[in-house]
Amino acid sequence: MRALWRPHVGAQPTAATAHAHWKLDEASGSALDSVGGYALTASGSPGATGSLFAVPDGTTGARTFNGTTQFFQRFNAAFPFPSAGVAAAVAKEGAVSLVFRPDSVSGKRALFTYEGLTGSSSQAENKIISIYTDGTEILVGWEHGSGTLVSSQTTGVGLAALGYYQLVVSWSGPSTKTLYVYLFERASGLIHEESFTGLTSADGGANSDIQIGRGRDDATYYDGVIDDVVLWRYPLTRDAAYELYAETFGIDYDEEVLYDRGGEAHHLRVRVEDADGVLVD
């Protein structure tokens, strides 16, 4: 008998699992953090809209960004660690997950950036992670010192305006890092995954900066809806990314027994709602 496979990562991160969780469900004002209390200040008054979740569970709304003036930011604060250790601590291992619906897929538009700074607010040194839509692609930046930039291109389906997406970017490793990118589309499931190896840990900085909806160049504003941004304390595996996607968009799977493919063990997951079943792993 097949056992029903349901997500267990949970839509409500706790202080034990996440540094911060911005639900982005406030009608106006700051973006509150339900885990660490690290609120982000609004600029340009990002709008309010309904949640992108299929069945909202503790997240009842989302925020809209106009592509020109609206974003959230927290700068030069002890987030989520005391200042000088901020970048080094987060760069150990971790992940970012978010749900989004772009109104436009033209140009480069920032979803999320987090970095430690060595100097003033104009210096983008020791950046840890930056995530953009770049046309129909996802662009991920991971920088250390002078910077290492990696690009994740969503081959195949790619991004489309008004599409619903779950994105997970995860990094792990004791010193050099491997970066994993998982992009899910609501109806199609996992449409792209990619990994990058040999990335160096970021250094700590005297200041820290986090932004949702705008990049550090103060020009790459996001155009669309963002919902439920989480900065995790640990890397998320491929299975955990699947669980977040299933939970976000209300999808259940039957889970078959392990099967062998090329000498490796894999799970066969079949969507319950499809009469004939659809192989998704």
mmCIF file of C-alpha atoms in Angstrom:
data_model
loop_
_atom_site.group_PDB
_atom_site.id
_atom_site.type_symbol
_atom_site.label_atom_id
_atom_site.label_comp_id
_atom_site.label_asym_id
_atom_site.label_seq_id
_atom_site.Cartn_x
_atom_site.Cartn_y
_atom_site.Cartn_z
ATOM 1 C CA MET A 1 0.000 0.000 0.000
ATOM 2 C CA ARG A 2 1.251 3.446 -0.850
ATOM 3 C CA ALA A 3 1.757 5.859 2.032
ATOM 4 C CA LEU A 4 0.575 9.434 1.642
ATOM 5 C CA TRP A 5 3.574 11.751 1.530
ATOM 6 C CA ARG A 6 2.892 15.106 3.143
ATOM 7 C CA PRO A 7 5.232 18.031 3.856
ATOM 8 C CA HIS A 8 6.691 18.359 7.332
ATOM 9 C CA VAL A 9 9.030 21.354 7.020
ATOM 10 C CA GLY A 10 6.139 23.572 8.063
ATOM 11 C CA ALA A 11 4.928 26.977 6.924
ATOM 12 C CA GLN A 12 5.685 28.418 10.340
ATOM 13 C CA PRO A 13 9.449 28.403 11.023
ATOM 14 C CA THR A 14 10.566 28.677 14.643
ATOM 15 C CA ALA A 15 13.570 30.266 16.333
ATOM 16 C CA ALA A 16 15.181 26.824 16.347
ATOM 17 C CA THR A 17 14.956 26.449 12.568
ATOM 18 C CA ALA A 18 15.182 29.995 11.177
ATOM 19 C CA HIS A 19 16.960 33.298 11.794
ATOM 20 C CA ALA A 20 13.968 35.224 10.484
ATOM 21 C CA HIS A 21 10.555 34.754 8.863
ATOM 22 C CA TRP A 22 8.904 37.672 7.072
ATOM 23 C CA LYS A 23 5.346 36.643 6.260
ATOM 24 C CA LEU A 24 4.747 39.943 4.424
ATOM 25 C CA ASP A 25 1.057 39.770 5.341
ATOM 26 C CA GLU A 26 0.791 43.186 7.014
ATOM 27 C CA ALA A 27 -1.666 45.568 5.390
ATOM 28 C CA SER A 28 0.810 48.459 5.655
ATOM 29 C CA GLY A 29 3.982 49.624 7.388
ATOM 30 C CA SER A 30 7.024 47.536 8.287
ATOM 31 C CA ALA A 31 7.603 43.894 7.369
ATOM 32 C CA LEU A 32 7.467 42.119 10.735
ATOM 33 C CA ASP A 33 9.590 39.092 11.582
ATOM 34 C CA SER A 34 7.626 36.378 13.389
ATOM 35 C CA VAL A 35 10.769 34.543 14.600
ATOM 36 C CA GLY A 36 13.560 36.926 15.605
ATOM 37 C CA GLY A 37 11.761 40.252 15.825
ATOM 38 C CA TYR A 38 13.886 41.829 13.082
ATOM 39 C CA ALA A 39 11.370 44.091 11.348
ATOM 40 C CA LEU A 40 12.245 45.627 7.983
ATOM 41 C CA THR A 41 11.422 49.273 7.268
ATOM 42 C CA ALA A 42 9.177 49.997 4.289
ATOM 43 C CA SER A 43 10.169 52.500 1.622
ATOM 44 C CA GLY A 44 7.765 53.659 -1.070
ATOM 45 C CA SER A 45 4.812 51.923 0.624
ATOM 46 C CA PRO A 46 4.747 48.386 -0.859
ATOM 47 C CA GLY A 47 1.121 47.417 -1.415
ATOM 48 C CA ALA A 48 -0.887 44.617 0.196
ATOM 49 C CA THR A 49 -2.512 41.701 -1.627
ATOM 50 C CA GLY A 50 -3.755 38.170 -0.983
ATOM 51 C CA SER A 51 -1.423 35.341 -0.047
ATOM 52 C CA LEU A 52 0.156 33.298 -2.853
ATOM 53 C CA PHE A 53 -0.353 30.153 -0.781
ATOM 54 C CA ALA A 54 -3.038 27.746 -2.018
ATOM 55 C CA VAL A 55 -4.418 27.336 1.499
ATOM 56 C CA PRO A 56 -2.899 30.038 3.713
ATOM 57 C CA ASP A 57 -1.682 28.612 7.020
ATOM 58 C CA GLY A 58 -0.672 31.462 9.267
ATOM 59 C CA THR A 59 0.235 33.661 6.299
ATOM 60 C CA THR A 60 -2.811 35.625 5.200
ATOM 61 C CA GLY A 61 -1.383 38.118 2.736
ATOM 62 C CA ALA A 62 1.579 39.188 0.615
ATOM 63 C CA ARG A 63 3.175 42.454 -0.552
ATOM 64 C CA THR A 64 3.310 44.006 -3.998
ATOM 65 C CA PHE A 65 6.265 45.967 -5.412
ATOM 66 C CA ASN A 66 6.001 48.440 -8.294
ATOM 67 C CA GLY A 67 9.438 47.943 -9.869
ATOM 68 C CA THR A 68 10.602 51.524 -9.283
ATOM 69 C CA THR A 69 10.385 52.765 -5.692
ATOM 70 C CA GLN A 70 9.122 50.105 -3.272
ATOM 71 C CA PHE A 71 11.194 47.816 -1.031
ATOM 72 C CA PHE A 72 11.905 46.763 2.568
ATOM 73 C CA GLN A 73 15.279 47.214 4.304
ATOM 74 C CA ARG A 74 17.133 46.808 7.584
ATOM 75 C CA PHE A 75 20.605 48.359 7.658
ATOM 76 C CA ASN A 76 23.422 48.572 10.206
ATOM 77 C CA ALA A 77 21.698 46.468 12.822
ATOM 78 C CA ALA A 78 22.590 43.385 14.832
ATOM 79 C CA PHE A 79 20.768 41.052 12.498
ATOM 80 C CA PRO A 80 20.646 38.215 13.050
ATOM 81 C CA PHE A 81 23.982 38.237 14.882
ATOM 82 C CA PRO A 82 26.027 40.978 16.586
ATOM 83 C CA SER A 83 27.485 43.237 13.893
ATOM 84 C CA ALA A 84 31.065 42.084 13.196
ATOM 85 C CA GLY A 85 30.154 38.405 12.979
ATOM 86 C CA VAL A 86 27.054 38.780 10.861
ATOM 87 C CA ALA A 87 28.341 37.638 7.473
ATOM 88 C CA ALA A 88 30.631 34.891 8.741
ATOM 89 C CA ALA A 89 27.918 33.391 10.928
ATOM 90 C CA VAL A 90 25.226 33.218 8.265
ATOM 91 C CA ALA A 91 27.716 32.052 5.653
ATOM 92 C CA LYS A 92 28.444 28.859 7.604
ATOM 93 C CA GLU A 93 25.397 27.023 6.268
ATOM 94 C CA GLY A 94 21.859 28.056 5.596
ATOM 95 C CA ALA A 95 19.127 28.723 3.062
ATOM 96 C CA VAL A 96 16.661 31.310 1.813
ATOM 97 C CA SER A 97 13.167 30.405 0.643
ATOM 98 C CA LEU A 98 10.462 32.655 -0.771
ATOM 99 C CA VAL A 99 7.292 32.589 -2.859
ATOM 100 C CA PHE A 100 6.806 35.097 -5.670
ATOM 101 C CA ARG A 101 4.711 36.095 -8.683
ATOM 102 C CA PRO A 102 6.463 38.473 -11.104
ATOM 103 C CA ASP A 103 4.414 41.090 -12.904
ATOM 104 C CA SER A 104 7.309 41.592 -15.296
ATOM 105 C CA VAL A 105 10.165 39.342 -16.427
ATOM 106 C CA SER A 106 12.090 42.066 -18.247
ATOM 107 C CA GLY A 107 15.432 43.234 -16.899
ATOM 108 C CA LYS A 108 17.176 42.422 -13.618
ATOM 109 C CA ARG A 109 15.000 42.735 -10.507
ATOM 110 C CA ALA A 110 16.019 41.935 -6.923
ATOM 111 C CA LEU A 111 13.985 39.571 -4.770
ATOM 112 C CA PHE A 112 16.286 39.340 -1.733
ATOM 113 C CA THR A 113 19.784 40.495 -0.717
ATOM 114 C CA TYR A 114 21.705 39.955 2.501
ATOM 115 C CA GLU A 115 25.273 41.006 3.201
ATOM 116 C CA GLY A 116 27.877 42.121 5.681
ATOM 117 C CA LEU A 117 29.588 45.450 4.973
ATOM 118 C CA THR A 118 33.129 46.435 5.876
ATOM 119 C CA GLY A 119 32.565 50.157 5.509
ATOM 120 C CA SER A 120 29.818 52.656 4.758
ATOM 121 C CA SER A 121 26.372 51.956 3.355
ATOM 122 C CA SER A 122 27.635 52.577 -0.174
ATOM 123 C CA GLN A 123 30.103 49.696 -0.026
ATOM 124 C CA ALA A 124 28.745 46.302 -1.081
ATOM 125 C CA GLU A 125 31.633 44.242 0.283
ATOM 126 C CA ASN A 126 31.433 40.690 1.632
ATOM 127 C CA LYS A 127 28.011 40.138 0.176
ATOM 128 C CA ILE A 128 26.686 36.724 1.086
ATOM 129 C CA ILE A 129 23.635 36.126 -1.042
ATOM 130 C CA SER A 130 21.615 38.081 -3.583
ATOM 131 C CA ILE A 131 18.704 36.695 -5.578
ATOM 132 C CA TYR A 132 17.229 38.325 -8.681
ATOM 133 C CA THR A 133 14.859 37.644 -11.511
ATOM 134 C CA ASP A 134 16.843 38.385 -14.661
ATOM 135 C CA GLY A 135 14.519 38.195 -17.610
ATOM 136 C CA THR A 136 13.161 34.638 -17.584
ATOM 137 C CA GLU A 137 16.051 33.445 -15.404
ATOM 138 C CA ILE A 138 17.002 33.384 -11.734
ATOM 139 C CA LEU A 139 20.331 35.087 -11.014
ATOM 140 C CA VAL A 140 22.060 34.193 -7.738
ATOM 141 C CA GLY A 141 25.011 36.184 -6.424
ATOM 142 C CA TRP A 142 27.426 34.819 -3.814
ATOM 143 C CA GLU A 143 30.292 37.179 -3.065
ATOM 144 C CA HIS A 144 33.368 37.081 -0.867
ATOM 145 C CA GLY A 145 35.829 39.977 -0.789
ATOM 146 C CA SER A 146 36.159 41.037 -4.419
ATOM 147 C CA GLY A 147 33.214 38.763 -5.196
ATOM 148 C CA THR A 148 32.254 35.497 -6.780
ATOM 149 C CA LEU A 149 29.130 35.644 -8.906
ATOM 150 C CA VAL A 150 27.260 32.542 -9.956
ATOM 151 C CA SER A 151 24.372 32.520 -12.399
ATOM 152 C CA SER A 152 21.514 30.053 -12.283
ATOM 153 C CA GLN A 153 19.648 30.005 -15.572
ATOM 154 C CA THR A 154 16.140 28.594 -15.566
ATOM 155 C CA THR A 155 16.449 26.489 -18.677
ATOM 156 C CA GLY A 156 13.352 24.958 -20.234
ATOM 157 C CA VAL A 157 10.150 26.507 -18.888
ATOM 158 C CA GLY A 158 11.766 29.589 -17.349
ATOM 159 C CA LEU A 159 9.956 32.410 -15.583
ATOM 160 C CA ALA A 160 6.779 33.929 -16.969
ATOM 161 C CA ALA A 161 4.895 37.051 -15.927
ATOM 162 C CA LEU A 162 2.079 36.276 -13.452
ATOM 163 C CA GLY A 163 3.433 32.770 -12.806
ATOM 164 C CA TYR A 164 3.470 31.402 -9.234
ATOM 165 C CA TYR A 165 6.877 30.201 -7.987
ATOM 166 C CA GLN A 166 8.576 28.732 -4.922
ATOM 167 C CA LEU A 167 12.334 29.360 -4.805
ATOM 168 C CA VAL A 168 14.852 27.728 -2.469
ATOM 169 C CA VAL A 169 18.550 28.716 -2.427
ATOM 170 C CA SER A 170 20.641 26.631 -0.016
ATOM 171 C CA TRP A 171 24.361 26.550 0.826
ATOM 172 C CA SER A 172 26.420 24.020 2.776
ATOM 173 C CA GLY A 173 29.993 22.967 3.483
ATOM 174 C CA PRO A 174 32.543 23.466 6.291
ATOM 175 C CA SER A 175 34.692 26.061 4.502
ATOM 176 C CA THR A 176 34.152 26.117 0.747
ATOM 177 C CA LYS A 177 30.459 25.978 -0.070
ATOM 178 C CA THR A 178 28.168 24.216 -2.464
ATOM 179 C CA LEU A 179 25.193 26.347 -3.489
ATOM 180 C CA TYR A 180 21.934 24.653 -4.508
ATOM 181 C CA VAL A 181 19.077 26.334 -6.382
ATOM 182 C CA TYR A 182 15.580 24.811 -6.652
ATOM 183 C CA LEU A 183 12.834 26.574 -8.598
ATOM 184 C CA PHE A 184 9.257 25.278 -8.560
ATOM 185 C CA GLU A 185 6.287 26.436 -10.628
ATOM 186 C CA ARG A 186 2.826 25.937 -9.131
ATOM 187 C CA ALA A 187 1.416 23.622 -11.834
ATOM 188 C CA SER A 188 4.616 22.070 -13.176
ATOM 189 C CA GLY A 189 6.571 21.272 -9.999
ATOM 190 C CA LEU A 190 10.363 21.470 -10.102
ATOM 191 C CA ILE A 191 11.276 23.284 -13.311
ATOM 192 C CA HIS A 192 14.945 23.903 -12.571
ATOM 193 C CA GLU A 193 17.670 22.783 -10.193
ATOM 194 C CA GLU A 194 21.360 23.614 -10.246
ATOM 195 C CA SER A 195 24.376 23.484 -7.972
ATOM 196 C CA PHE A 196 27.658 25.408 -7.805
ATOM 197 C CA THR A 197 30.746 24.181 -5.973
ATOM 198 C CA GLY A 198 33.928 25.708 -4.582
ATOM 199 C CA LEU A 199 32.435 28.943 -3.248
ATOM 200 C CA THR A 200 34.377 30.603 -0.420
ATOM 201 C CA SER A 201 32.798 31.608 2.876
ATOM 202 C CA ALA A 202 32.051 35.296 3.319
ATOM 203 C CA ASP A 203 33.916 37.399 5.868
ATOM 204 C CA GLY A 204 32.279 39.261 8.710
ATOM 205 C CA GLY A 205 31.575 42.949 8.342
ATOM 206 C CA ALA A 206 31.143 45.913 10.658
ATOM 207 C CA ASN A 207 27.587 46.461 9.415
ATOM 208 C CA SER A 208 24.824 44.358 7.930
ATOM 209 C CA ASP A 209 22.146 45.003 5.356
ATOM 210 C CA ILE A 210 19.095 43.111 4.220
ATOM 211 C CA GLN A 211 16.617 44.099 1.515
ATOM 212 C CA ILE A 212 13.484 42.597 0.022
ATOM 213 C CA GLY A 213 12.445 43.993 -3.351
ATOM 214 C CA ARG A 214 15.594 45.996 -4.137
ATOM 215 C CA GLY A 215 19.266 45.247 -4.821
ATOM 216 C CA ARG A 216 22.337 46.869 -3.287
ATOM 217 C CA ASP A 217 22.848 48.959 -6.426
ATOM 218 C CA ASP A 218 19.661 50.853 -5.442
ATOM 219 C CA ALA A 219 18.356 50.315 -8.959
ATOM 220 C CA THR A 220 17.182 46.716 -9.381
ATOM 221 C CA TYR A 221 13.667 47.057 -7.982
ATOM 222 C CA TYR A 222 11.365 44.036 -8.062
ATOM 223 C CA ASP A 223 8.084 44.220 -9.989
ATOM 224 C CA GLY A 224 5.426 41.836 -8.661
ATOM 225 C CA VAL A 225 4.360 40.008 -5.494
ATOM 226 C CA ILE A 226 6.595 38.427 -2.823
ATOM 227 C CA ASP A 227 5.282 36.229 -0.017
ATOM 228 C CA ASP A 228 6.793 34.422 2.975
ATOM 229 C CA VAL A 229 10.562 35.047 2.983
ATOM 230 C CA VAL A 230 12.535 32.794 5.348
ATOM 231 C CA LEU A 231 16.245 32.913 6.244
ATOM 232 C CA TRP A 232 16.914 29.386 7.527
ATOM 233 C CA ARG A 233 19.522 28.345 10.093
ATOM 234 C CA TYR A 234 20.425 25.207 8.148
ATOM 235 C CA PRO A 235 20.665 24.130 4.500
ATOM 236 C CA LEU A 236 17.489 22.754 2.939
ATOM 237 C CA THR A 237 17.783 19.475 1.062
ATOM 238 C CA ARG A 238 16.090 18.715 -2.248
ATOM 239 C CA ASP A 239 13.380 16.784 -0.369
ATOM 240 C CA ALA A 240 12.820 19.706 2.015
ATOM 241 C CA ALA A 241 12.489 22.030 -0.987
ATOM 242 C CA TYR A 242 9.855 19.690 -2.430
ATOM 243 C CA GLU A 243 8.021 19.783 0.892
ATOM 244 C CA LEU A 244 7.915 23.570 0.929
ATOM 245 C CA TYR A 245 6.590 23.594 -2.636
ATOM 246 C CA ALA A 246 3.902 21.016 -1.829
ATOM 247 C CA GLU A 247 2.845 22.920 1.270
ATOM 248 C CA THR A 248 2.779 26.285 -0.474
ATOM 249 C CA PHE A 249 0.613 25.197 -3.384
ATOM 250 C CA GLY A 250 -1.493 22.539 -1.643
ATOM 251 C CA ILE A 251 -0.145 19.430 -3.382
ATOM 252 C CA ASP A 252 -0.091 15.899 -1.920
ATOM 253 C CA TYR A 253 1.862 12.935 -3.211
ATOM 254 C CA ASP A 254 1.712 9.197 -2.859
ATOM 255 C CA GLU A 255 5.190 7.921 -2.075
ATOM 256 C CA GLU A 256 6.298 4.638 -3.641
ATOM 257 C CA VAL A 257 9.100 2.417 -2.414
ATOM 258 C CA LEU A 258 12.687 3.257 -3.221
ATOM 259 C CA TYR A 259 13.813 2.261 -6.677
ATOM 260 C CA ASP A 260 17.241 2.009 -8.250
ATOM 261 C CA ARG A 261 18.377 4.304 -11.068
ATOM 262 C CA GLY A 262 21.954 4.166 -12.214
ATOM 263 C CA GLY A 263 23.081 2.568 -8.966
ATOM 264 C CA GLU A 264 21.442 5.266 -6.821
ATOM 265 C CA ALA A 265 18.335 4.991 -4.655
ATOM 266 C CA HIS A 266 15.448 7.334 -5.474
ATOM 267 C CA HIS A 267 11.855 7.845 -4.382
ATOM 268 C CA LEU A 268 9.031 7.730 -6.909
ATOM 269 C CA ARG A 269 6.512 10.444 -6.059
ATOM 270 C CA VAL A 270 3.157 10.495 -7.835
ATOM 271 C CA ARG A 271 0.585 13.265 -7.609
ATOM 272 C CA VAL A 272 -2.623 12.013 -6.026
ATOM 273 C CA GLU A 273 -4.867 14.211 -8.160
ATOM 274 C CA ASP A 274 -3.588 12.763 -11.461
ATOM 275 C CA ALA A 275 -5.522 9.660 -12.445
ATOM 276 C CA ASP A 276 -2.613 8.032 -14.237
ATOM 277 C CA GLY A 277 0.123 9.464 -12.036
ATOM 278 C CA VAL A 278 2.930 11.815 -12.967
ATOM 279 C CA LEU A 279 6.555 11.036 -12.189
ATOM 280 C CA VAL A 280 8.078 14.056 -10.446
ATOM 281 C CA ASP A 281 11.302 12.604 -9.082
#
